Short mmCIF file of N, CA and C in Angstrom, two decimals:
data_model
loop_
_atom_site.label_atom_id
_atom_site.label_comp_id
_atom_site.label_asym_id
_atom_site.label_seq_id
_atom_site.Cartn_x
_atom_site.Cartn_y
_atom_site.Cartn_z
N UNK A 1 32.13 -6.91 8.16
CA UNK A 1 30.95 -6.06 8.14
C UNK A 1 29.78 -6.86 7.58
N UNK A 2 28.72 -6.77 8.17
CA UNK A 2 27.72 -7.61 7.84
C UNK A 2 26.62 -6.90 6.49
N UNK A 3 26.77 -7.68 5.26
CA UNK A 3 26.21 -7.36 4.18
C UNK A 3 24.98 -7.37 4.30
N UNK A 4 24.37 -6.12 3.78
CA UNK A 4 22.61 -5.57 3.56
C UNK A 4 22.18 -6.43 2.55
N UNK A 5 21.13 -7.96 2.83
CA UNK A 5 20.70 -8.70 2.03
C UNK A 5 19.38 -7.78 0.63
N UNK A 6 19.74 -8.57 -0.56
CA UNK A 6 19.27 -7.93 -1.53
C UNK A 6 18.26 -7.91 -1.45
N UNK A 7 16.79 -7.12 -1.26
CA UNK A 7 15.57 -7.29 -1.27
C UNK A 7 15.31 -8.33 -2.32
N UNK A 8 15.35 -8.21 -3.62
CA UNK A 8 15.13 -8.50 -4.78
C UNK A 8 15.29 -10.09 -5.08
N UNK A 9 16.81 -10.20 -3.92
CA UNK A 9 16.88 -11.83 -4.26
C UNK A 9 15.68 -12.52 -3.14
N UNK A 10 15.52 -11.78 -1.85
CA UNK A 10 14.80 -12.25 -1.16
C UNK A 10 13.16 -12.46 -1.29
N UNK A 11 12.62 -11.94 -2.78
CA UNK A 11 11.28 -11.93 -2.65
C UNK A 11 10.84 -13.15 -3.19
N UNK A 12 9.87 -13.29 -2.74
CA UNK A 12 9.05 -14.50 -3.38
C UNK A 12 7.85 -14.34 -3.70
N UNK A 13 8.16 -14.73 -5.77
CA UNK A 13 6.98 -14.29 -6.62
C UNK A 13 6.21 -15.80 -7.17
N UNK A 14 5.17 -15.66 -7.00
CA UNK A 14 3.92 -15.02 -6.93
C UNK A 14 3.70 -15.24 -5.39
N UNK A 15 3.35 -14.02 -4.50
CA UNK A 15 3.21 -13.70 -3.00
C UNK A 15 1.57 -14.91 -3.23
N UNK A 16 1.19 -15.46 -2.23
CA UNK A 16 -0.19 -16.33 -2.08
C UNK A 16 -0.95 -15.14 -1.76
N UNK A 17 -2.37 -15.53 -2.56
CA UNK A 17 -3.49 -14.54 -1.89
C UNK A 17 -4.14 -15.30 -0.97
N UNK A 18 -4.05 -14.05 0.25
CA UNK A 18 -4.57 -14.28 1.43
C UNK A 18 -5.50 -13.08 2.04
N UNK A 19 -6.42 -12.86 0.98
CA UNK A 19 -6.84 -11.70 1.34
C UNK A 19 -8.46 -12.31 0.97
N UNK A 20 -9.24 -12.06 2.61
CA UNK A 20 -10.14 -13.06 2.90
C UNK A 20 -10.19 -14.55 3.23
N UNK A 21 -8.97 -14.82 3.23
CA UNK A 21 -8.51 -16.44 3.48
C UNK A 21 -7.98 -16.57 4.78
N UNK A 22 -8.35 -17.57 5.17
CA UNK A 22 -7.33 -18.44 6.05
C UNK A 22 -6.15 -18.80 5.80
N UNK A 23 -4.89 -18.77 6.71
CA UNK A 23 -3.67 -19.16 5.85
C UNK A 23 -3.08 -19.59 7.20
N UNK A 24 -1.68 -20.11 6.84
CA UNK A 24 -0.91 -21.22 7.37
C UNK A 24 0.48 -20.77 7.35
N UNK A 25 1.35 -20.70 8.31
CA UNK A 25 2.80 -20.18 7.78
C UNK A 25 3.73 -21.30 8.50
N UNK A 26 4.52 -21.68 7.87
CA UNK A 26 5.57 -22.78 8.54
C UNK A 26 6.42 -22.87 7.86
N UNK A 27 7.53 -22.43 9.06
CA UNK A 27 8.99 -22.27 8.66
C UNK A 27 9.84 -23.11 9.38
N UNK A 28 11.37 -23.54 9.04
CA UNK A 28 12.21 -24.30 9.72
C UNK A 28 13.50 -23.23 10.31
N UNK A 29 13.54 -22.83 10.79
CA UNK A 29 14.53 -22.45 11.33
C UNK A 29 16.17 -22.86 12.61
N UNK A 30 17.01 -21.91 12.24
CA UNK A 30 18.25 -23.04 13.21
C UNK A 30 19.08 -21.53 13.28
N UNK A 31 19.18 -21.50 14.54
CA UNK A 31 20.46 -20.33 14.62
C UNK A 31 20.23 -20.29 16.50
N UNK A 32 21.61 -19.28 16.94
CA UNK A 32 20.91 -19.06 18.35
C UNK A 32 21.18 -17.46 18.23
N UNK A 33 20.51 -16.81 19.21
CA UNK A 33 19.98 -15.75 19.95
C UNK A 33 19.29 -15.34 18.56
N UNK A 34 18.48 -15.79 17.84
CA UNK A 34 17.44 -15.59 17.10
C UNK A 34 16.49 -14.21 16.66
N UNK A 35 17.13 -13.76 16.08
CA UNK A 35 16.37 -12.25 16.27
C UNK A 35 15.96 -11.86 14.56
N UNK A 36 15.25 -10.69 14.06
CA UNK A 36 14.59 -10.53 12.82
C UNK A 36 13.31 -11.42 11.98
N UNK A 37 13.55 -10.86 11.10
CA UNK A 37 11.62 -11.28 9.94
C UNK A 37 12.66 -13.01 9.49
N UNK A 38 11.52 -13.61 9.67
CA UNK A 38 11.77 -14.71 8.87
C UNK A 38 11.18 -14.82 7.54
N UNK A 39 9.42 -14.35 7.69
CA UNK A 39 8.90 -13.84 6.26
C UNK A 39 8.22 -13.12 6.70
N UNK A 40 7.47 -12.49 5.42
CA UNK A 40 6.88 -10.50 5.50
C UNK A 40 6.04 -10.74 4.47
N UNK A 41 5.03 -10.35 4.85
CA UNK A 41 4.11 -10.17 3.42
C UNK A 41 3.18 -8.79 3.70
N UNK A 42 3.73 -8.05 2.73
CA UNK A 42 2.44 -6.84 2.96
C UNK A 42 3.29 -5.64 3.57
N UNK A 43 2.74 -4.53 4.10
CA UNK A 43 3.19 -3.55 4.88
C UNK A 43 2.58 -3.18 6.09
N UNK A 44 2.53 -1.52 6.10
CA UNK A 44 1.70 -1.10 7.23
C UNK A 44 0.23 -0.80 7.15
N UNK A 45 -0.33 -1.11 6.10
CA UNK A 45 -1.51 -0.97 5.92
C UNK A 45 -2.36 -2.63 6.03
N UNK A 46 -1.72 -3.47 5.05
CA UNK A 46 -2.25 -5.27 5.24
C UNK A 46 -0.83 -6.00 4.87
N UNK A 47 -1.20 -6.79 5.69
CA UNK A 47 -0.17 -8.12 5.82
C UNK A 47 -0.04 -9.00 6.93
N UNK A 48 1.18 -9.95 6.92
CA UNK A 48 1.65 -10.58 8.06
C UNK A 48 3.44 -10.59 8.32
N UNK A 49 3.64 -11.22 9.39
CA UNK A 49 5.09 -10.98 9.67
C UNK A 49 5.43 -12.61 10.21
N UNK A 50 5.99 -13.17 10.42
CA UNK A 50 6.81 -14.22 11.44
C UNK A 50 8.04 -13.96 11.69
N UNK A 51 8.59 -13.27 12.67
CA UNK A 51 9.55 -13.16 13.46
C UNK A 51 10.09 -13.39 14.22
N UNK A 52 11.45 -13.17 14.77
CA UNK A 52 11.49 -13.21 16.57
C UNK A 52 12.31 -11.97 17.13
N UNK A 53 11.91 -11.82 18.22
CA UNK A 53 12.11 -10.30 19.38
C UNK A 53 12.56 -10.87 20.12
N UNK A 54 14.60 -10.70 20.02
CA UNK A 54 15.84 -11.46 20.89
C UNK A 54 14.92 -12.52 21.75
N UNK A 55 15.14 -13.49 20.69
CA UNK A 55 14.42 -14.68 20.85
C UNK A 55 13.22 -15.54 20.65
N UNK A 56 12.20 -14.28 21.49
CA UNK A 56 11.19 -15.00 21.26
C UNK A 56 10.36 -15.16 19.80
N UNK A 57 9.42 -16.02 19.19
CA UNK A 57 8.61 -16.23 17.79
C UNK A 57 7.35 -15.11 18.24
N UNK A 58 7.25 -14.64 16.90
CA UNK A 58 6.28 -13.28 17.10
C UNK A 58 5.40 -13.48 16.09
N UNK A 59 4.12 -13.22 15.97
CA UNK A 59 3.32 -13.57 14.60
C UNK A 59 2.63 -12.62 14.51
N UNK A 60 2.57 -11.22 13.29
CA UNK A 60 2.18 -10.05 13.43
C UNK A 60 1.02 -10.32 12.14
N UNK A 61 -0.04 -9.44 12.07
CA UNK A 61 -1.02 -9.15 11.45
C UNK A 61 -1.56 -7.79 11.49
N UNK A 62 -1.28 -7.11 10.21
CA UNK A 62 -2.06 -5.95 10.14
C UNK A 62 -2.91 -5.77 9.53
N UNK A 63 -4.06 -5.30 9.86
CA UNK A 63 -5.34 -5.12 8.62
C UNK A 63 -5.62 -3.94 8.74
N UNK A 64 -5.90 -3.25 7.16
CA UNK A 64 -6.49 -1.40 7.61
C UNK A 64 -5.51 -1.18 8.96
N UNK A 65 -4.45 -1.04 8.74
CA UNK A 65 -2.92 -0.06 9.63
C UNK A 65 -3.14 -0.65 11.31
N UNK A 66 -4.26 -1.52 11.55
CA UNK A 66 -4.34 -2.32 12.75
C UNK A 66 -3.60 -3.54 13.57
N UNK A 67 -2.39 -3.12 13.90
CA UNK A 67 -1.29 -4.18 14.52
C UNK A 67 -1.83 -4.71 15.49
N UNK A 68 -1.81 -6.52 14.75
CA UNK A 68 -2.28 -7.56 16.41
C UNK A 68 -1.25 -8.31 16.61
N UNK A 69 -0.80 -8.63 17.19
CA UNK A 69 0.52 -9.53 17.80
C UNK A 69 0.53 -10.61 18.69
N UNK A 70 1.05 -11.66 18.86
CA UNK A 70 0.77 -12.79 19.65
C UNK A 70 2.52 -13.10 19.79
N UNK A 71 3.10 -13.72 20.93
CA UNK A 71 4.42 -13.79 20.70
C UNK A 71 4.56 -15.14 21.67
N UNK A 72 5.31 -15.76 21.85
CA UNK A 72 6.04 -17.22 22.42
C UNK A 72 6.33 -16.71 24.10
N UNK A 73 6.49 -17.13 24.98
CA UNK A 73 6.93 -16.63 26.19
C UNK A 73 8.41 -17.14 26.45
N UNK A 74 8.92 -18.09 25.70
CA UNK A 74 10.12 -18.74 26.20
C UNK A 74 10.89 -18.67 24.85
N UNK A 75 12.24 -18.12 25.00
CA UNK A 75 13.47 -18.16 23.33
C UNK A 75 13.52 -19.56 23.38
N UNK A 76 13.99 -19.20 21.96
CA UNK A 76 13.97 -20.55 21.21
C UNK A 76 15.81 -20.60 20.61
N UNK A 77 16.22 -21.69 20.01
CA UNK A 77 17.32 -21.69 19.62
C UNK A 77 17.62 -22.81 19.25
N UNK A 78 18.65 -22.77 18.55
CA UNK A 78 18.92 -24.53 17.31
C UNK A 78 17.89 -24.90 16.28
N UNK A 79 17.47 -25.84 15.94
CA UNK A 79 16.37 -26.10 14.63
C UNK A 79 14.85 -25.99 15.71
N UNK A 80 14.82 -25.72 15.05
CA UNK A 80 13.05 -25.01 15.42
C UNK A 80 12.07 -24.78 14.35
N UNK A 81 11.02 -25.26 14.25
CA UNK A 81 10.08 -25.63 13.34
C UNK A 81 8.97 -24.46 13.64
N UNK A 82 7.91 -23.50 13.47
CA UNK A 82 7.36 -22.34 13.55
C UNK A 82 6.29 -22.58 13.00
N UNK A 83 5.28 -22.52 13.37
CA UNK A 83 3.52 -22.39 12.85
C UNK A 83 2.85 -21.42 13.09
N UNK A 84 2.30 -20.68 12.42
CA UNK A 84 1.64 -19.57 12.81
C UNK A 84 0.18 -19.19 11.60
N UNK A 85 -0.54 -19.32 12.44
CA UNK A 85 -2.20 -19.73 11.67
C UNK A 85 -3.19 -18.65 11.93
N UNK A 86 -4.03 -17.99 11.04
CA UNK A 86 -4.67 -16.93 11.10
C UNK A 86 -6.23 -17.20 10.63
N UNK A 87 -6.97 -17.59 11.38
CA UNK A 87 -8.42 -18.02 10.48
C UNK A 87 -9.32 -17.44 11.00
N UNK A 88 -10.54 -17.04 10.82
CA UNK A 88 -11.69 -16.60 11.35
C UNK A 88 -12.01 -16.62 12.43
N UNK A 89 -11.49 -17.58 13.44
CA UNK A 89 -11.90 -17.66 15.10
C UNK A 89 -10.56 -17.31 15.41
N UNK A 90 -8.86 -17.51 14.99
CA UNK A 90 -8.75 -17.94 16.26
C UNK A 90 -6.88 -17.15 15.05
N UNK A 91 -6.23 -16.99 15.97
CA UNK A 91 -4.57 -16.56 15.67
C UNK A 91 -4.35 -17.13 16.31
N UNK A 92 -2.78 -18.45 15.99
CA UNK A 92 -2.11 -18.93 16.79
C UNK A 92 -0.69 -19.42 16.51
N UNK A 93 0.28 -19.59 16.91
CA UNK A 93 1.40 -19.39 16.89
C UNK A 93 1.99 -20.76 17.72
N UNK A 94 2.66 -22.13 16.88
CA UNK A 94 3.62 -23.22 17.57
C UNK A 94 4.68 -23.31 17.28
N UNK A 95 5.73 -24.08 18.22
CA UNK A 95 7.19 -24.22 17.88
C UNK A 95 6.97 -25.89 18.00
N UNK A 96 7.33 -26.53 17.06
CA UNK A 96 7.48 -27.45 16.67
C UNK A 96 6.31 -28.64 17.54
N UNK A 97 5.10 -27.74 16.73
CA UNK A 97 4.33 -28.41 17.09
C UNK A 97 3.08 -28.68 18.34
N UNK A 98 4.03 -27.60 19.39
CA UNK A 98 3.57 -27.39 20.46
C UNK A 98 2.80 -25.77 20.73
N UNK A 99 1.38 -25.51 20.62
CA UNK A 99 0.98 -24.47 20.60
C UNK A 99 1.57 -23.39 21.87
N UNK A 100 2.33 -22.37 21.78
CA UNK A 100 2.71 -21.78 22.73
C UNK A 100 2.26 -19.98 22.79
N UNK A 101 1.57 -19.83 21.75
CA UNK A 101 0.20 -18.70 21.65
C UNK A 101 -0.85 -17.97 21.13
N UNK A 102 -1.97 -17.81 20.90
CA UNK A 102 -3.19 -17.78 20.88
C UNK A 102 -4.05 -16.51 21.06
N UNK A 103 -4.59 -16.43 20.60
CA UNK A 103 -5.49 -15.21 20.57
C UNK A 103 -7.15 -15.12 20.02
N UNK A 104 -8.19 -14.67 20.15
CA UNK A 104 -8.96 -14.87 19.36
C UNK A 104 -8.81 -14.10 17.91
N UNK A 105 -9.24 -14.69 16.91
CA UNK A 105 -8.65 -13.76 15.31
C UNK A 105 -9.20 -12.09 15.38
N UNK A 106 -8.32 -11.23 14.87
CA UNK A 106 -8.62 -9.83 14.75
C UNK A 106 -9.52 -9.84 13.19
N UNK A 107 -9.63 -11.09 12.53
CA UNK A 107 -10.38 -10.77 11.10
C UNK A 107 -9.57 -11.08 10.25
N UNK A 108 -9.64 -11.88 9.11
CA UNK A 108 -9.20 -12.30 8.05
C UNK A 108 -8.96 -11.04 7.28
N UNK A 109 -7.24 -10.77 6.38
CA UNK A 109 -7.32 -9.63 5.75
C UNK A 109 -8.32 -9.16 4.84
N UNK A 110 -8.64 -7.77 5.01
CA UNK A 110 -9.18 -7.40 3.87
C UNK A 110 -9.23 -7.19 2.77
N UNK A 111 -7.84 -7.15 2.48
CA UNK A 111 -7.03 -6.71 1.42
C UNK A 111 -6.30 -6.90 1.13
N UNK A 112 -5.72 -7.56 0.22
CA UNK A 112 -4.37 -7.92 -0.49
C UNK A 112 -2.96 -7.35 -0.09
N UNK A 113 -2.39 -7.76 0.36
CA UNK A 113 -0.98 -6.91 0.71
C UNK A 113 -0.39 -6.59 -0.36
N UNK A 114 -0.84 -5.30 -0.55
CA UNK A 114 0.63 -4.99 -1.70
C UNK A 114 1.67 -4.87 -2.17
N UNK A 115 2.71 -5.17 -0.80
CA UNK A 115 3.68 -5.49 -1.64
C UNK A 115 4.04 -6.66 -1.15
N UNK A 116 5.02 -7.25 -1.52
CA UNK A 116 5.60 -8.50 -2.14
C UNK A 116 5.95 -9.26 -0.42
N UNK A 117 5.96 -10.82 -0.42
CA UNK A 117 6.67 -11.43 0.21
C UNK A 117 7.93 -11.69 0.03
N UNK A 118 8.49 -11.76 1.42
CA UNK A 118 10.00 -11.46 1.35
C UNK A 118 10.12 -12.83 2.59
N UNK A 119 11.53 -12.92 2.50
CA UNK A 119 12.14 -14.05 3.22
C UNK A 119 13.34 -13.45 3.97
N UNK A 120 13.93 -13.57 4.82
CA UNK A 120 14.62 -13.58 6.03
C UNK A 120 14.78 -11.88 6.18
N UNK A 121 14.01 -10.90 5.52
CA UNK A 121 13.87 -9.57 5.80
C UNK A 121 12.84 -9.10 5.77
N UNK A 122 12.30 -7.54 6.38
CA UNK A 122 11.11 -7.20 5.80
C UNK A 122 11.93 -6.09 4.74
N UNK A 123 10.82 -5.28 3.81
CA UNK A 123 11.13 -4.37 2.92
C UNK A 123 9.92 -3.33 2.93
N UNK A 124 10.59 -2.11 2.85
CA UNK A 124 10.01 -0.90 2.78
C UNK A 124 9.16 -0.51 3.96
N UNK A 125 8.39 -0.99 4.07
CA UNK A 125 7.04 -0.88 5.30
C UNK A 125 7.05 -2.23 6.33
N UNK A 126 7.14 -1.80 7.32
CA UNK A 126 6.70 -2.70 8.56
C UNK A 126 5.79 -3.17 9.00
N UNK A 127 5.95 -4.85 8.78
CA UNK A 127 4.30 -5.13 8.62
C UNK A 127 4.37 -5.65 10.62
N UNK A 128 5.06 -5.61 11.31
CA UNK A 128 5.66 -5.72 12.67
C UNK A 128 5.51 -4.61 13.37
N UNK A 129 6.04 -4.99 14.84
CA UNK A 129 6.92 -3.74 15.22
C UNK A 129 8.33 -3.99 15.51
N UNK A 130 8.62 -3.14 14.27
CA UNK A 130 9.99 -3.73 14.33
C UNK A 130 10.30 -2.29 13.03
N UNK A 131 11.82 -2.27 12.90
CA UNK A 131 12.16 -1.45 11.73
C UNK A 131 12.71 -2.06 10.98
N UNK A 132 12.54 -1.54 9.44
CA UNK A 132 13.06 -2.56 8.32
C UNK A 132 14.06 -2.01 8.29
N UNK A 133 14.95 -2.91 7.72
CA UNK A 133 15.00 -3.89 6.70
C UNK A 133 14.76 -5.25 8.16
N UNK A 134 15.04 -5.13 9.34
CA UNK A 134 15.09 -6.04 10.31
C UNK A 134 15.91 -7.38 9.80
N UNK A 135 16.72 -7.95 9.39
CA UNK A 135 17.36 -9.01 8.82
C UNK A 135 17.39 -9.27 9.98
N UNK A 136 17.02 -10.74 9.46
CA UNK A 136 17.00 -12.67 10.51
C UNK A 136 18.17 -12.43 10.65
N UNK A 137 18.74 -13.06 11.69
CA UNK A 137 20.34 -13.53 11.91
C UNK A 137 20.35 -14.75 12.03
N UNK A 138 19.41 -15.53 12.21
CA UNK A 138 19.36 -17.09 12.21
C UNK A 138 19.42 -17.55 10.26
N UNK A 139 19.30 -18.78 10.23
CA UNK A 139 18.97 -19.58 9.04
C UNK A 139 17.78 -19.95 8.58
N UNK A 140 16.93 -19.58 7.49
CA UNK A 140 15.44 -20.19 7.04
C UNK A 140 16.10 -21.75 6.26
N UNK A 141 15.61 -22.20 7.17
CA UNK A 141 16.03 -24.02 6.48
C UNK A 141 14.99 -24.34 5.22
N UNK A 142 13.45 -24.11 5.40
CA UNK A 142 12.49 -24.66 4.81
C UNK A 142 10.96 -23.71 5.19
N UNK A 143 9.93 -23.52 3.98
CA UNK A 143 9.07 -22.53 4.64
C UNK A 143 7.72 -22.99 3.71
N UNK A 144 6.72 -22.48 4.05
CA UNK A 144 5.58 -23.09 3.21
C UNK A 144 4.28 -22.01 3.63
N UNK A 145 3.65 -22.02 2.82
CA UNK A 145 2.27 -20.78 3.01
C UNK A 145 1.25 -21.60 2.61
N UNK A 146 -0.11 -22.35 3.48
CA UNK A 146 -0.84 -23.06 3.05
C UNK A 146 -2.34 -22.09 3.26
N UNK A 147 -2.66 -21.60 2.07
CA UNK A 147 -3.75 -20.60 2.02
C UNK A 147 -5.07 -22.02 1.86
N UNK A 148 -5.87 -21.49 2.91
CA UNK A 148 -7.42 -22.25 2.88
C UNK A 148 -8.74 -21.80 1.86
N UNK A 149 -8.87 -22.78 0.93
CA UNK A 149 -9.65 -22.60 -0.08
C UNK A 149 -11.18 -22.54 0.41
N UNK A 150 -11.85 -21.50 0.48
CA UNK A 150 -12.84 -20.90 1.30
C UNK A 150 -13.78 -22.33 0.34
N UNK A 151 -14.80 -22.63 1.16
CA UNK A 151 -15.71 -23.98 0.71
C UNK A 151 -16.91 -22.80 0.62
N UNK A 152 -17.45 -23.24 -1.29
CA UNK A 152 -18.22 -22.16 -1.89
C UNK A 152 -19.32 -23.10 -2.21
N UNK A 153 -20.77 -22.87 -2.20
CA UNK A 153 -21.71 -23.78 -2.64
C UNK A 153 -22.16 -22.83 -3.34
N UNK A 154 -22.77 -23.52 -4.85
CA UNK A 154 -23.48 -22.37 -5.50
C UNK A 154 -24.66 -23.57 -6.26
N UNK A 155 -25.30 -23.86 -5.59
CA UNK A 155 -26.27 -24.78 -5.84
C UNK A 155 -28.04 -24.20 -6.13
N UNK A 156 -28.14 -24.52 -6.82
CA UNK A 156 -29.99 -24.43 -6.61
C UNK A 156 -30.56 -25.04 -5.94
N UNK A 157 -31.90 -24.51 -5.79
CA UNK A 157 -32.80 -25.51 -4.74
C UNK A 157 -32.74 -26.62 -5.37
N UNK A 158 -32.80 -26.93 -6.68
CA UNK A 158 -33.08 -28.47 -7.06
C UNK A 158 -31.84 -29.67 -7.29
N UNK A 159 -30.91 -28.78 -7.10
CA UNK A 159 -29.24 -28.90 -6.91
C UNK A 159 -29.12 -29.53 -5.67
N UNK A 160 -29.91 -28.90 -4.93
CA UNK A 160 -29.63 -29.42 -3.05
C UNK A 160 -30.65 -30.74 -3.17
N UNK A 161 -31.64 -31.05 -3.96
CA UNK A 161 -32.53 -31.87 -3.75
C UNK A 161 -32.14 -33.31 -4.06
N UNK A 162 -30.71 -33.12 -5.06
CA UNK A 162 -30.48 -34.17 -5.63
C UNK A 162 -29.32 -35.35 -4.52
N UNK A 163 -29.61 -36.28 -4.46
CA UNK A 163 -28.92 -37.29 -3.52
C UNK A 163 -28.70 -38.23 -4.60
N UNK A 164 -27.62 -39.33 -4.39
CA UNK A 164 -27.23 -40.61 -4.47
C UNK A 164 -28.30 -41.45 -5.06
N UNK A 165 -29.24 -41.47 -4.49
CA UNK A 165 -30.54 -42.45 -4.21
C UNK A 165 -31.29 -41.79 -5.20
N UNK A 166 -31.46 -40.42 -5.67
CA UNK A 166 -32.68 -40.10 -6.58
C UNK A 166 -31.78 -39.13 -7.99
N UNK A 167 -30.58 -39.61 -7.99
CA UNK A 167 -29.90 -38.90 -9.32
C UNK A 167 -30.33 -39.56 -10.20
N UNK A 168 -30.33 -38.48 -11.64
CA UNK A 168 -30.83 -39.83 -13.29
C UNK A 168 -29.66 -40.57 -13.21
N UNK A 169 -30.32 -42.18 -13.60
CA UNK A 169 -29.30 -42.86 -13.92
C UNK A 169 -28.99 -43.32 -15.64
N UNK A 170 -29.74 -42.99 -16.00
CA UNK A 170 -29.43 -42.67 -17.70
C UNK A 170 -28.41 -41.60 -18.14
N UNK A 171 -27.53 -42.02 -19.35
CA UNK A 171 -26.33 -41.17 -19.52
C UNK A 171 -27.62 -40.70 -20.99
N UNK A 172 -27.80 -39.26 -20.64
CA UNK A 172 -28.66 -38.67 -21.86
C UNK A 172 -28.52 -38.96 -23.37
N UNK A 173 -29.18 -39.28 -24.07
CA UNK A 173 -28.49 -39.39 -25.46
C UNK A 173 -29.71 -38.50 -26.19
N UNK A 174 -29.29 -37.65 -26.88
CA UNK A 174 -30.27 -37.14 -27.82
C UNK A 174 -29.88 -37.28 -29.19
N UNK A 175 -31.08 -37.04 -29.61
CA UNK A 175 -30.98 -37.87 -30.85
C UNK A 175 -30.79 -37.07 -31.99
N UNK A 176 -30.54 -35.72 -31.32
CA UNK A 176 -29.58 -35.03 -32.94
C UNK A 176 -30.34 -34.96 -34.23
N UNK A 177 -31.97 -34.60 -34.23
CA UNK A 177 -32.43 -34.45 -35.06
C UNK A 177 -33.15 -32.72 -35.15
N UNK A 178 -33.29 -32.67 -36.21
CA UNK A 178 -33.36 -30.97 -36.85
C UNK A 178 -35.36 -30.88 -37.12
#
């Protein structure tokens, strides 16, 4: 009889914030007829999913209870490597490397997924379409979440004025008198 994996052992704390970010998902996977969550973050309100649907790699995104989906056209099986990227232009989804689908982006989350990332299941809420608990039947070999550090300028006008060529080149010394 096939044992109901422990939510609890499967979560992974501290979940990355990806709420307003760009992010990165890449997993290693190895099994055949490949089916369930590989990871889950979030529910039915915000999150993401990487899965597969008897076979094929599925890359789900919900924002405000809005399911977008992009999926592989051809199963996969044996070690298989999984990318699935969510940024401001563009959702896209590779197997080892080779982009196999695409979408333009539905919007960077709004909101923090509240609950927890999980690994080879989802929990409680379906951040897919799919029903939980959905358990992988394949193997997670190796996995990684590379959240994009939004590039912030907080400069003044005289901040922007300063170049290479016209910075002080004196290290200030004051003279510490009263």
């Amino acid at each position: 009889a096939n044992k109901m994996p422990d939510p609890e052992k499967n979560r992974i704390t501290p979940p990355p914030h990806v709420k307003g970010a760009a992010f990165t998902v890449h997993a290693t996977v190895r099994g055949k007829n490949l089916d369930g969550v590989v990871l889950a973050h979030g529910g039915v309100r915000f999150g993401w999913s990487l899965h597969f649907r008897t076979g094929r790699p599925v890359f789900s995104i919900r924002n405000e209870g809005k399911l977008v989906e992009i999926a592989g056209e051809d199963t996969v099986s044996g070690k298989v490597g999984i990318t699935a990227s969510l940024t401001g232009e563009s959702m896209t989804l590779a197997i080892d490397g080779e982009e196999v689908a695409s979408r333009p982006s539905p919007g960077l989350l709004s909101d923090q997924p509240g609950l927890g990332l999980y690994r080879t299941l989802d929990f409680r809420d379906p951040v897919g379409s799919y029903t939980v608990p959905h358990a992988f039947s394949g193997k997670l070999l190796d996995h990684r979440i590379v959240v994009a550090t939004p590039k912030v300028t907080m400069r003044t006008r005289w901040g922007q004025e300063v170049t290479a060529e016209n910075a002080w080149r004196e290290y200030p010394r004051p003279q510490l008198q009263r």
